[in-house]
PDB file of N, CA and C in Angstrom:
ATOM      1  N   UNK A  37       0.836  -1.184   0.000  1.00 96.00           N
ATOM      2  CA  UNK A  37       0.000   0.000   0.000  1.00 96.00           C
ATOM      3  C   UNK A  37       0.877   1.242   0.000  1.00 96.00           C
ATOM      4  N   UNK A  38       0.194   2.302  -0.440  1.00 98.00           N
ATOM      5  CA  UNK A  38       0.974   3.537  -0.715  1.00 98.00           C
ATOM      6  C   UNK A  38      -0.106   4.697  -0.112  1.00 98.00           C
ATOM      7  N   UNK A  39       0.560   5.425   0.410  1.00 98.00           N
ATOM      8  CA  UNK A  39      -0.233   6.818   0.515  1.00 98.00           C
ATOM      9  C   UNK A  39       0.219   8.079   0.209  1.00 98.00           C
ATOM     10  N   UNK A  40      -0.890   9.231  -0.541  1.00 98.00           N
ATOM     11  CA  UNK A  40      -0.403  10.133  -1.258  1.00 98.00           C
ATOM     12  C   UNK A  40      -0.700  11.028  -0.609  1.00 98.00           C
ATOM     13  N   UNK A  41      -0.078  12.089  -0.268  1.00 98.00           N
ATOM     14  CA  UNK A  41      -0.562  12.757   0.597  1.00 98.00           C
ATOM     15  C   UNK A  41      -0.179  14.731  -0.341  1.00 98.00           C
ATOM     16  N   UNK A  42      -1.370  14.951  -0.580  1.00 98.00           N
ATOM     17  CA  UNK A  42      -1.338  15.795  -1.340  1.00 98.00           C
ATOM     18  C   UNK A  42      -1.780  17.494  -0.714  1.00 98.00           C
ATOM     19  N   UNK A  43      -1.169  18.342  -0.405  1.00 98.00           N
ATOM     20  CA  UNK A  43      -1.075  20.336   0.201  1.00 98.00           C
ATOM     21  C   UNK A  43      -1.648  20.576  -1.323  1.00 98.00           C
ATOM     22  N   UNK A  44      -2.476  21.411  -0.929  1.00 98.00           N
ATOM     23  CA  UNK A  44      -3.544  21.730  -1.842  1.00 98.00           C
ATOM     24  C   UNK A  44      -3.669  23.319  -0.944  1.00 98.00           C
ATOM     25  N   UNK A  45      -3.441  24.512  -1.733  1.00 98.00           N
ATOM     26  CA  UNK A  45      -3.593  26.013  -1.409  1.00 98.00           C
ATOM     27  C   UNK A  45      -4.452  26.909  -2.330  1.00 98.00           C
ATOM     28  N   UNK A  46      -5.568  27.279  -1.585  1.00 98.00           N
ATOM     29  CA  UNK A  46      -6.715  27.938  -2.008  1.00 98.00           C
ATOM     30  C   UNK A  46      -6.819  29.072  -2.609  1.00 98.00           C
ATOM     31  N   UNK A  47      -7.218  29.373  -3.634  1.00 98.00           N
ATOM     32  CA  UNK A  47      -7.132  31.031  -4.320  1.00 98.00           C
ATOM     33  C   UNK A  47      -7.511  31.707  -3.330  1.00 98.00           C
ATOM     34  N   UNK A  48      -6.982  32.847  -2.499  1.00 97.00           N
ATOM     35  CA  UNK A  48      -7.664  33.731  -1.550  1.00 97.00           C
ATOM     36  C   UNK A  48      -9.086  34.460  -1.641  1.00 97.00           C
ATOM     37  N   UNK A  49      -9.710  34.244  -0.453  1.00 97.00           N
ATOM     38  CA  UNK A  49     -10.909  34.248  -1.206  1.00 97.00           C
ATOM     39  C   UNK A  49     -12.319  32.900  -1.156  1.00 97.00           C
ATOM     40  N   UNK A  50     -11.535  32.143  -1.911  1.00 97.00           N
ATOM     41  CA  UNK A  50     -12.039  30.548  -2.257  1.00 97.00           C
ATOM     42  C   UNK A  50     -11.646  29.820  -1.190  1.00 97.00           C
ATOM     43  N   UNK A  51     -11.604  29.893  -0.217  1.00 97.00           N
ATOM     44  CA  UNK A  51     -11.080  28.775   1.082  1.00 97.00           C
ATOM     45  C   UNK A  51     -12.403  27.924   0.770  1.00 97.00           C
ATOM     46  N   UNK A  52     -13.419  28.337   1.459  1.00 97.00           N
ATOM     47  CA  UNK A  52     -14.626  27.467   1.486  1.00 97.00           C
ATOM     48  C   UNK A  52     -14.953  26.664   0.398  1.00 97.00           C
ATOM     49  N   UNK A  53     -14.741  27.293  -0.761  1.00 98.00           N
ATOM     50  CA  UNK A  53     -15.899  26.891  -2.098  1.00 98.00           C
ATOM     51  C   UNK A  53     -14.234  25.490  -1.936  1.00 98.00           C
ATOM     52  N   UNK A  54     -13.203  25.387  -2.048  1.00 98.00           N
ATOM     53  CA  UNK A  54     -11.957  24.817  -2.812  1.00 98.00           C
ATOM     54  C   UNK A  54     -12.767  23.383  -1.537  1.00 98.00           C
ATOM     55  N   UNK A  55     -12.472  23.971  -0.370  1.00 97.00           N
ATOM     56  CA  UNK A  55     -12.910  22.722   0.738  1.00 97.00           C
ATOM     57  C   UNK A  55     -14.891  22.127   0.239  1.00 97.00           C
ATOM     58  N   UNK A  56     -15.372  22.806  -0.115  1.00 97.00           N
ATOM     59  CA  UNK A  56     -16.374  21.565  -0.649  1.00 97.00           C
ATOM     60  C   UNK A  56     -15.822  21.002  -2.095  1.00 97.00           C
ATOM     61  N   UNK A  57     -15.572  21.479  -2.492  1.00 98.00           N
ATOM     62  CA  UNK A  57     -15.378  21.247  -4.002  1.00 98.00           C
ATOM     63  C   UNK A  57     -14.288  19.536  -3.599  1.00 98.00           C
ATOM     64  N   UNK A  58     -13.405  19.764  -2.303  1.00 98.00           N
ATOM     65  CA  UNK A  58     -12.035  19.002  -2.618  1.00 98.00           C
ATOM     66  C   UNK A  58     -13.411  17.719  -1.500  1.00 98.00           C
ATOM     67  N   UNK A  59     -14.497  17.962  -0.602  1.00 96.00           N
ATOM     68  CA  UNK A  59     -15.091  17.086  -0.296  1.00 96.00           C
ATOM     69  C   UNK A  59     -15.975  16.271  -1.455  1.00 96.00           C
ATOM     70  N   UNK A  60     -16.423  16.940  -2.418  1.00 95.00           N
ATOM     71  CA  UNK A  60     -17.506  16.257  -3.605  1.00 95.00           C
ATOM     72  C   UNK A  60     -16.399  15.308  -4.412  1.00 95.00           C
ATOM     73  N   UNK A  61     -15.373  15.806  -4.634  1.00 96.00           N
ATOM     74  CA  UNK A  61     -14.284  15.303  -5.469  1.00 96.00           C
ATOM     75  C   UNK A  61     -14.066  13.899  -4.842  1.00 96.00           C
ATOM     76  N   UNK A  62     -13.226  13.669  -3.443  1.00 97.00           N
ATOM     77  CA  UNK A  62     -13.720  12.470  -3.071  1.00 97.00           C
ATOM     78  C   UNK A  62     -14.139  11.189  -3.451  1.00 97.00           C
ATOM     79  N   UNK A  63     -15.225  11.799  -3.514  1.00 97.00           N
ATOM     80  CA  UNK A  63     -16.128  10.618  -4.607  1.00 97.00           C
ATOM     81  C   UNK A  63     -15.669   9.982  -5.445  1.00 97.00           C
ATOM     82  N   UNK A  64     -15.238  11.075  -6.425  1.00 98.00           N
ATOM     83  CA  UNK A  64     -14.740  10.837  -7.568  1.00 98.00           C
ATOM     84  C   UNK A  64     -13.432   9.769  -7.592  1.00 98.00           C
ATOM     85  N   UNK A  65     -12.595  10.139  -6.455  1.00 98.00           N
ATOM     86  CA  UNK A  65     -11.401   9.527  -6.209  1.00 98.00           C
ATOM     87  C   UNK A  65     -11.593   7.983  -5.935  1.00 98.00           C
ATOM     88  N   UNK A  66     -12.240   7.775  -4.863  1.00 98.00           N
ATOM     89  CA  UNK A  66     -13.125   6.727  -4.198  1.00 98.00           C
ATOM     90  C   UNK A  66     -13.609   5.842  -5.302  1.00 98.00           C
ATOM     91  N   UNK A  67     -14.069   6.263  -6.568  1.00 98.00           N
ATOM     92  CA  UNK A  67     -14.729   5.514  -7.451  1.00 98.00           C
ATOM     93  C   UNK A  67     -13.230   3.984  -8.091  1.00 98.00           C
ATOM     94  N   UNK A  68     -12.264   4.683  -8.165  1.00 98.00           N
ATOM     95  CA  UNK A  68     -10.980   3.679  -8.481  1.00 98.00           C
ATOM     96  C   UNK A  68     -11.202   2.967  -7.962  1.00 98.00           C
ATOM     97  N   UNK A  69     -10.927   1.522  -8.417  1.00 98.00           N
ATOM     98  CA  UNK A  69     -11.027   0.033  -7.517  1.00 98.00           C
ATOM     99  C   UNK A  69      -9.887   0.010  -6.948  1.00 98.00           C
ATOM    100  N   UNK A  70      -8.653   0.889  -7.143  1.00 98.00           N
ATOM    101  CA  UNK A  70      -7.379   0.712  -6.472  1.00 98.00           C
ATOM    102  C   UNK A  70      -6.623   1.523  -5.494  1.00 98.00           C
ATOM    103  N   UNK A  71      -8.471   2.609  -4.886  1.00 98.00           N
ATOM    104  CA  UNK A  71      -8.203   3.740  -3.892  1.00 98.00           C
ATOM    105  C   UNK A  71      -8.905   3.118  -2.766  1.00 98.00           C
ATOM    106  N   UNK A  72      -7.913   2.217  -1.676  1.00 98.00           N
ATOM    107  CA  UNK A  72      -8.692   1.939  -0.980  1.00 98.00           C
ATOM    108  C   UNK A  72      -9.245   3.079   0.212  1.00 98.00           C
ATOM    109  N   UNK A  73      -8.943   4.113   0.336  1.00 98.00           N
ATOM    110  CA  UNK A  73      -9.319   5.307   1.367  1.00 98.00           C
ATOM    111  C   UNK A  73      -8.782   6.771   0.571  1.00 98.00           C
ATOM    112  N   UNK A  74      -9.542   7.202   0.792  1.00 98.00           N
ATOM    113  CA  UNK A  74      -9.362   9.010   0.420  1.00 98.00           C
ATOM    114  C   UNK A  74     -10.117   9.889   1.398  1.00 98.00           C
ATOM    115  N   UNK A  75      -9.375  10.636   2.500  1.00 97.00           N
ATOM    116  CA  UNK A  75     -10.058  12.431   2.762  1.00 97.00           C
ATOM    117  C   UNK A  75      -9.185  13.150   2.852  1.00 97.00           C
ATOM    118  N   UNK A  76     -10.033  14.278   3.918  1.00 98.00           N
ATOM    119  CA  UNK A  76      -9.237  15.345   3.546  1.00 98.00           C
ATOM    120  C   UNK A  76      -9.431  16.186   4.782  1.00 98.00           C
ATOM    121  N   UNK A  77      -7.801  16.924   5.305  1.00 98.00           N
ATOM    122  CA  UNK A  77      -8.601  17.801   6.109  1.00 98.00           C
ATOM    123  C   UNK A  77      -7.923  19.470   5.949  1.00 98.00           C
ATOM    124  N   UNK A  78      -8.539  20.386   7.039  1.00 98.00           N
ATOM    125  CA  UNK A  78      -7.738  21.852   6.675  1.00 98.00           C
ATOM    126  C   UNK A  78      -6.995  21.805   7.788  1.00 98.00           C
ATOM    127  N   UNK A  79      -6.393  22.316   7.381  1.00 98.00           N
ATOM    128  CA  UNK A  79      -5.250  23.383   7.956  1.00 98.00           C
ATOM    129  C   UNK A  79      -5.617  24.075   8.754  1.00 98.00           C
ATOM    130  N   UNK A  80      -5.868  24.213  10.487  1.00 97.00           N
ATOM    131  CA  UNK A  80      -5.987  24.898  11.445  1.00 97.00           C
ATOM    132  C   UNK A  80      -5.371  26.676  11.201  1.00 97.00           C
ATOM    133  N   UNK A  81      -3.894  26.323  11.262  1.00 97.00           N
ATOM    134  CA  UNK A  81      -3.060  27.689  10.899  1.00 97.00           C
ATOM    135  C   UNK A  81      -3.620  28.455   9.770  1.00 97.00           C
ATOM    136  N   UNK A  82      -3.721  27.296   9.096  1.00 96.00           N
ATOM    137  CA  UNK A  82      -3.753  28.306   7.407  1.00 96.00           C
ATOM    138  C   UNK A  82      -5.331  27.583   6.766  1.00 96.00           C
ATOM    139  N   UNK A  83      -6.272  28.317   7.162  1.00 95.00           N
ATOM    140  CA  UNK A  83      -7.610  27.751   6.923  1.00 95.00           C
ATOM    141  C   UNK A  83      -7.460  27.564   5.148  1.00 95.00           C
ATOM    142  N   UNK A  84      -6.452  28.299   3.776  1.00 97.00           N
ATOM    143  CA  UNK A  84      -6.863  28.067   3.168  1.00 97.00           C
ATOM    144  C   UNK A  84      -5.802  27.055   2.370  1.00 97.00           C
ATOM    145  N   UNK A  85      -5.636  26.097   2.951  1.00 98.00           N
ATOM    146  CA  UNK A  85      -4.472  24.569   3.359  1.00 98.00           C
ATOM    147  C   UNK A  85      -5.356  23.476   3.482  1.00 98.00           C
ATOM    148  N   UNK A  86      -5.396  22.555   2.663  1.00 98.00           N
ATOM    149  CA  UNK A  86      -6.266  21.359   2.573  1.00 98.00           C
ATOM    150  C   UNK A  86      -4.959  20.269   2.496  1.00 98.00           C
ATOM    151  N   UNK A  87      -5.311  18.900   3.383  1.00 98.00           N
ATOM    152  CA  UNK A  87      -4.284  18.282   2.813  1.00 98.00           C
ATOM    153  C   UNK A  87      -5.277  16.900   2.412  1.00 98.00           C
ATOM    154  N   UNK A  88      -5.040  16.200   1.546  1.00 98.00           N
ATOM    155  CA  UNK A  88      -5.832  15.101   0.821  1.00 98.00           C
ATOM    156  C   UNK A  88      -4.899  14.064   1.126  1.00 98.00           C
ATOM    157  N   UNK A  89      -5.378  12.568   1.980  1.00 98.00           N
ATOM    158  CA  UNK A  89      -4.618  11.372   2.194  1.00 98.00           C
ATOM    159  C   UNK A  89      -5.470  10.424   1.276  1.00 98.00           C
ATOM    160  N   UNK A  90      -4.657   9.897   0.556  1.00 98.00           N
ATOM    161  CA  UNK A  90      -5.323   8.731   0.012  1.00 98.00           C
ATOM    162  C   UNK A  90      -4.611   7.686  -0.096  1.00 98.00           C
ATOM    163  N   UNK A  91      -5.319   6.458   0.186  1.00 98.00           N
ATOM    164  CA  UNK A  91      -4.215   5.014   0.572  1.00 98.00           C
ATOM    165  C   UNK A  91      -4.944   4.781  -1.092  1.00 98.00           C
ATOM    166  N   UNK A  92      -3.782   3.961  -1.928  1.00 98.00           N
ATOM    167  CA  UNK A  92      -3.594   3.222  -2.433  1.00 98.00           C
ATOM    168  C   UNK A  92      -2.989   1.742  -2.788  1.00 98.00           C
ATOM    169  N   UNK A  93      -3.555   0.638  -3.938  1.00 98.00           N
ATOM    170  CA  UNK A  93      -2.909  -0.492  -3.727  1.00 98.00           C
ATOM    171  C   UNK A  93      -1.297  -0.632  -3.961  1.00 98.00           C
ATOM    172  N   UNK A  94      -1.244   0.162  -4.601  1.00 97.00           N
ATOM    173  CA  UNK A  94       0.240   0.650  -5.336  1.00 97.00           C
ATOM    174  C   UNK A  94       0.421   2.227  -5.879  1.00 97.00           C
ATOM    175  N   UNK A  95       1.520   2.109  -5.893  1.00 97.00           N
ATOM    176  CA  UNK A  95       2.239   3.277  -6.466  1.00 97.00           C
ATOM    177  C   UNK A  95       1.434   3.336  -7.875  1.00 97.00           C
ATOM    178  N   UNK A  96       1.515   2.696  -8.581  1.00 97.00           N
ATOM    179  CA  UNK A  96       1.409   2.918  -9.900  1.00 97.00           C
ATOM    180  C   UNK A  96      -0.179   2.735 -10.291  1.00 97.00           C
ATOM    181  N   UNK A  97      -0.709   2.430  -9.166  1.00 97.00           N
ATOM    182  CA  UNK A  97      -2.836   2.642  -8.876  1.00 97.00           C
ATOM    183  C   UNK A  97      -2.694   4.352  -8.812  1.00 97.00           C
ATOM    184  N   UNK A  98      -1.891   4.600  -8.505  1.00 97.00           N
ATOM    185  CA  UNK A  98      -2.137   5.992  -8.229  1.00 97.00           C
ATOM    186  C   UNK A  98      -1.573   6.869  -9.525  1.00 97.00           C
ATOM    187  N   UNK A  99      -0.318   6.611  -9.662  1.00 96.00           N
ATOM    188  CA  UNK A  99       0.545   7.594 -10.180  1.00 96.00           C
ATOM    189  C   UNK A  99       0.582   7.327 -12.008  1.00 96.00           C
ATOM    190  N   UNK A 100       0.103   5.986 -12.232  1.00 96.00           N
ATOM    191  CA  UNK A 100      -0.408   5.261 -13.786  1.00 96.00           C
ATOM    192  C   UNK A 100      -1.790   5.391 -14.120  1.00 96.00           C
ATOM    193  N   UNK A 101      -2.058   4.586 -12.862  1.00 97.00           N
ATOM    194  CA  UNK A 101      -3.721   4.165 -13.456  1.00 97.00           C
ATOM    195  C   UNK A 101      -4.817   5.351 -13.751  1.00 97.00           C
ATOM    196  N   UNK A 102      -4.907   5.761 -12.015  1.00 97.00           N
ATOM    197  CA  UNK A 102      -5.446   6.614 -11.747  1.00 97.00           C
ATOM    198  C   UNK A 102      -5.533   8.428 -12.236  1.00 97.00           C
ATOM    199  N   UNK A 103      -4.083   8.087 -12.268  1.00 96.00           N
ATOM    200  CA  UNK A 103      -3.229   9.486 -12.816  1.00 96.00           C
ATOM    201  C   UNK A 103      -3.826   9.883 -14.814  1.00 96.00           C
ATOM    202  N   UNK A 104      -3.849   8.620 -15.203  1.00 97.00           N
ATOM    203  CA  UNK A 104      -3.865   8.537 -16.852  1.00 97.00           C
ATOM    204  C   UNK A 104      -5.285   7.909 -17.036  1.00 97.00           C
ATOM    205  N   UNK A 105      -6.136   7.956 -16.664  1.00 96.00           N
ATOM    206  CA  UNK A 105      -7.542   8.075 -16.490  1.00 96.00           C
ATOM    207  C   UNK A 105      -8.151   9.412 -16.776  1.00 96.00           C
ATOM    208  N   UNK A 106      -9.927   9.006 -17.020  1.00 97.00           N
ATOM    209  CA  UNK A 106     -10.714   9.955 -17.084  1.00 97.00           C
ATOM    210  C   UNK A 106     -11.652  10.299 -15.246  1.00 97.00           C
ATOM    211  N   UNK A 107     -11.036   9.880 -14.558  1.00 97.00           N
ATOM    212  CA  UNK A 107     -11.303   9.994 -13.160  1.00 97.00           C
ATOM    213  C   UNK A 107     -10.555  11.539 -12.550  1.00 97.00           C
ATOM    214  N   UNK A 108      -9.156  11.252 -12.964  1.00 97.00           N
ATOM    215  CA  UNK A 108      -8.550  11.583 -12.255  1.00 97.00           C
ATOM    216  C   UNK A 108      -8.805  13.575 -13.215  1.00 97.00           C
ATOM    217  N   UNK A 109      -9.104  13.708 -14.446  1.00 96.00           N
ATOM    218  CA  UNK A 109      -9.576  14.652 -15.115  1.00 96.00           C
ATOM    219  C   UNK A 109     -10.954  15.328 -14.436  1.00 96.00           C
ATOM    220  N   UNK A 110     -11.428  14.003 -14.000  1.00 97.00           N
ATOM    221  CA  UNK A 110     -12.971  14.567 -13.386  1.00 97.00           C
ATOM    222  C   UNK A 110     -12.405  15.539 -12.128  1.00 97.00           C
ATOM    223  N   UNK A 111     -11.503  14.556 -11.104  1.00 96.00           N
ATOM    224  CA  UNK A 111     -11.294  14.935 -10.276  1.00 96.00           C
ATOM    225  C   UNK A 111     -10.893  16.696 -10.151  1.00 96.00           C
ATOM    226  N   UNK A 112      -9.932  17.052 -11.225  1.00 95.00           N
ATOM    227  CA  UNK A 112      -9.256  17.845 -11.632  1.00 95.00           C
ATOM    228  C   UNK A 112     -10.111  19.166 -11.887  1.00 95.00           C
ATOM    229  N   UNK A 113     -11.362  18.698 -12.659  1.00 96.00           N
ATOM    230  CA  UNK A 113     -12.394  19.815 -12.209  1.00 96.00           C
ATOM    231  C   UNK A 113     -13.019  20.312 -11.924  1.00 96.00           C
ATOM    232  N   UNK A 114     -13.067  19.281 -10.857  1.00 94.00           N
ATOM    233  CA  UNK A 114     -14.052  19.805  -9.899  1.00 94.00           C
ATOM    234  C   UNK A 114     -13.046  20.752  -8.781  1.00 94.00           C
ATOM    235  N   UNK A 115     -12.332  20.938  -8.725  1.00 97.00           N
ATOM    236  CA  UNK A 115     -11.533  21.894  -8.257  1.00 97.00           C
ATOM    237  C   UNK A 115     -10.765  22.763  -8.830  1.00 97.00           C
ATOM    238  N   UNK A 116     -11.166  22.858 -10.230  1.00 96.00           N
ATOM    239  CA  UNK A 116     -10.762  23.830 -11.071  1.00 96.00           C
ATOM    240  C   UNK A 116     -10.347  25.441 -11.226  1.00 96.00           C
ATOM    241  N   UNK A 117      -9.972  26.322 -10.820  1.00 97.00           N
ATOM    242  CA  UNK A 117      -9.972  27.489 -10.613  1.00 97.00           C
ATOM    243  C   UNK A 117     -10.119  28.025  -9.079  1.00 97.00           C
ATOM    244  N   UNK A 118      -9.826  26.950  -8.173  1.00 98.00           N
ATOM    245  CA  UNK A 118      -9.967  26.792  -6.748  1.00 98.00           C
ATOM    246  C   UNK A 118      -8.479  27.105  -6.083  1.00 98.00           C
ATOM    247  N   UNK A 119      -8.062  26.391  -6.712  1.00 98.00           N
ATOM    248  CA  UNK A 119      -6.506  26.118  -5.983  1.00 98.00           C
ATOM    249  C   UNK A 119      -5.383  26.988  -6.851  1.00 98.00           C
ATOM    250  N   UNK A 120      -4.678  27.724  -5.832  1.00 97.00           N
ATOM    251  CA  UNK A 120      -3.252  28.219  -6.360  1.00 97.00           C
ATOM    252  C   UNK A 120      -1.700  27.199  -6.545  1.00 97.00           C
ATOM    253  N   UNK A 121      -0.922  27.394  -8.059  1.00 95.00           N
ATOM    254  CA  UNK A 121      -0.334  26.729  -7.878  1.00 95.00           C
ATOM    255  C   UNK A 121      -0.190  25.759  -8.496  1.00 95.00           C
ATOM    256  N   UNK A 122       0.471  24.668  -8.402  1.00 94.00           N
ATOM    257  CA  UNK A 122       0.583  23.444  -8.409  1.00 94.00           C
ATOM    258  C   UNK A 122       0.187  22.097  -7.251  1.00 94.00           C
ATOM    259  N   UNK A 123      -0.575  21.683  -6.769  1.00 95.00           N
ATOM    260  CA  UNK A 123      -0.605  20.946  -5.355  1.00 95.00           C
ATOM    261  C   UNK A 123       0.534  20.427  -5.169  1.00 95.00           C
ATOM    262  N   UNK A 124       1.224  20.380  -4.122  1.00 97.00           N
ATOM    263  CA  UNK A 124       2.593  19.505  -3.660  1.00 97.00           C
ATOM    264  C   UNK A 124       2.031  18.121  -3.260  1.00 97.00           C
ATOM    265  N   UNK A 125       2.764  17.113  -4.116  1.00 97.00           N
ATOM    266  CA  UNK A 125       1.786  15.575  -4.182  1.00 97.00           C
ATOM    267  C   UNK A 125       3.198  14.321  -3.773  1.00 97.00           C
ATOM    268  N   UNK A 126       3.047  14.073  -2.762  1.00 98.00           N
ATOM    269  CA  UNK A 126       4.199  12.957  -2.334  1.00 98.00           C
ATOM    270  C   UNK A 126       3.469  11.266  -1.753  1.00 98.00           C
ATOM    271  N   UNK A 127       4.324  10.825  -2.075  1.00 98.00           N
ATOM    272  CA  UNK A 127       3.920   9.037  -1.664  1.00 98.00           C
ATOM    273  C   UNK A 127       4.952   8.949  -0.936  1.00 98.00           C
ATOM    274  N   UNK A 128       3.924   7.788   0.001  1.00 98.00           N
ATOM    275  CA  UNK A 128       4.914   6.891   1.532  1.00 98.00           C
ATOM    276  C   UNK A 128       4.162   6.055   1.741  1.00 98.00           C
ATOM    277  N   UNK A 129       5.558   4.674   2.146  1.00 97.00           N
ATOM    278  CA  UNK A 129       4.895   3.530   2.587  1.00 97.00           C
ATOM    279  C   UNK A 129       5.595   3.596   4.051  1.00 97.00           C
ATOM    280  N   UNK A 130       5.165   2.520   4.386  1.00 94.00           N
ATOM    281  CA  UNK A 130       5.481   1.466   5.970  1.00 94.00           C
ATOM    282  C   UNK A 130       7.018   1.608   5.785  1.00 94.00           C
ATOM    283  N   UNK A 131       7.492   1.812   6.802  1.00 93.00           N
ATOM    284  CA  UNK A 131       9.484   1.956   6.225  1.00 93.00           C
ATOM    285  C   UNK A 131       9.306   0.966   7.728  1.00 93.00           C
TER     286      UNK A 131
END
């Protein structure tokens, strides 16, 4: 198993709308047969700081499958014009 753990920063402004938008999305994520868990939470300090955990079966459920899919496009806009940036997106296993 792998987990991705993805900082996601809100157009100022958009805190709220980016945090439902990154809860409906979810779904979307969830729909992969190879996402076994996805949420999400904010950022206390920095209300407009989302961070997204999602366990996967593998690296490459995530970073192939999922990644080079029409899921992961869905995903993409439903948070479209929400987020500043690039999201900072890293994987970790069990060491």
């Amino acid at each position: 198993m792998v987990t991705e753990i993805a900082i996601i920063n809100a157009v100022p402004g958009k805190e709220n709308e980016l945090g439902q938008a990154i809860i409906r999305g979810l779904e979307i994520i969830r729909k992969h047969p190879e996402c076994i868990s996805a949420h999400s939470t904010r950022c206390i300090e920095h209300p407009g700081r989302y961070m997204l955990t999602n366990v996967w079966s593998s690296l490459e459920a995530h970073s192939v499958d999922f990644r080079g899919g029409p899921l992961f496009a869905q995903w993409r806009s439903s948070i479209h014009g929400l987020f500043e940036g690039s999201p900072e997106v890293f994987h970790y296993q069990v060491y």
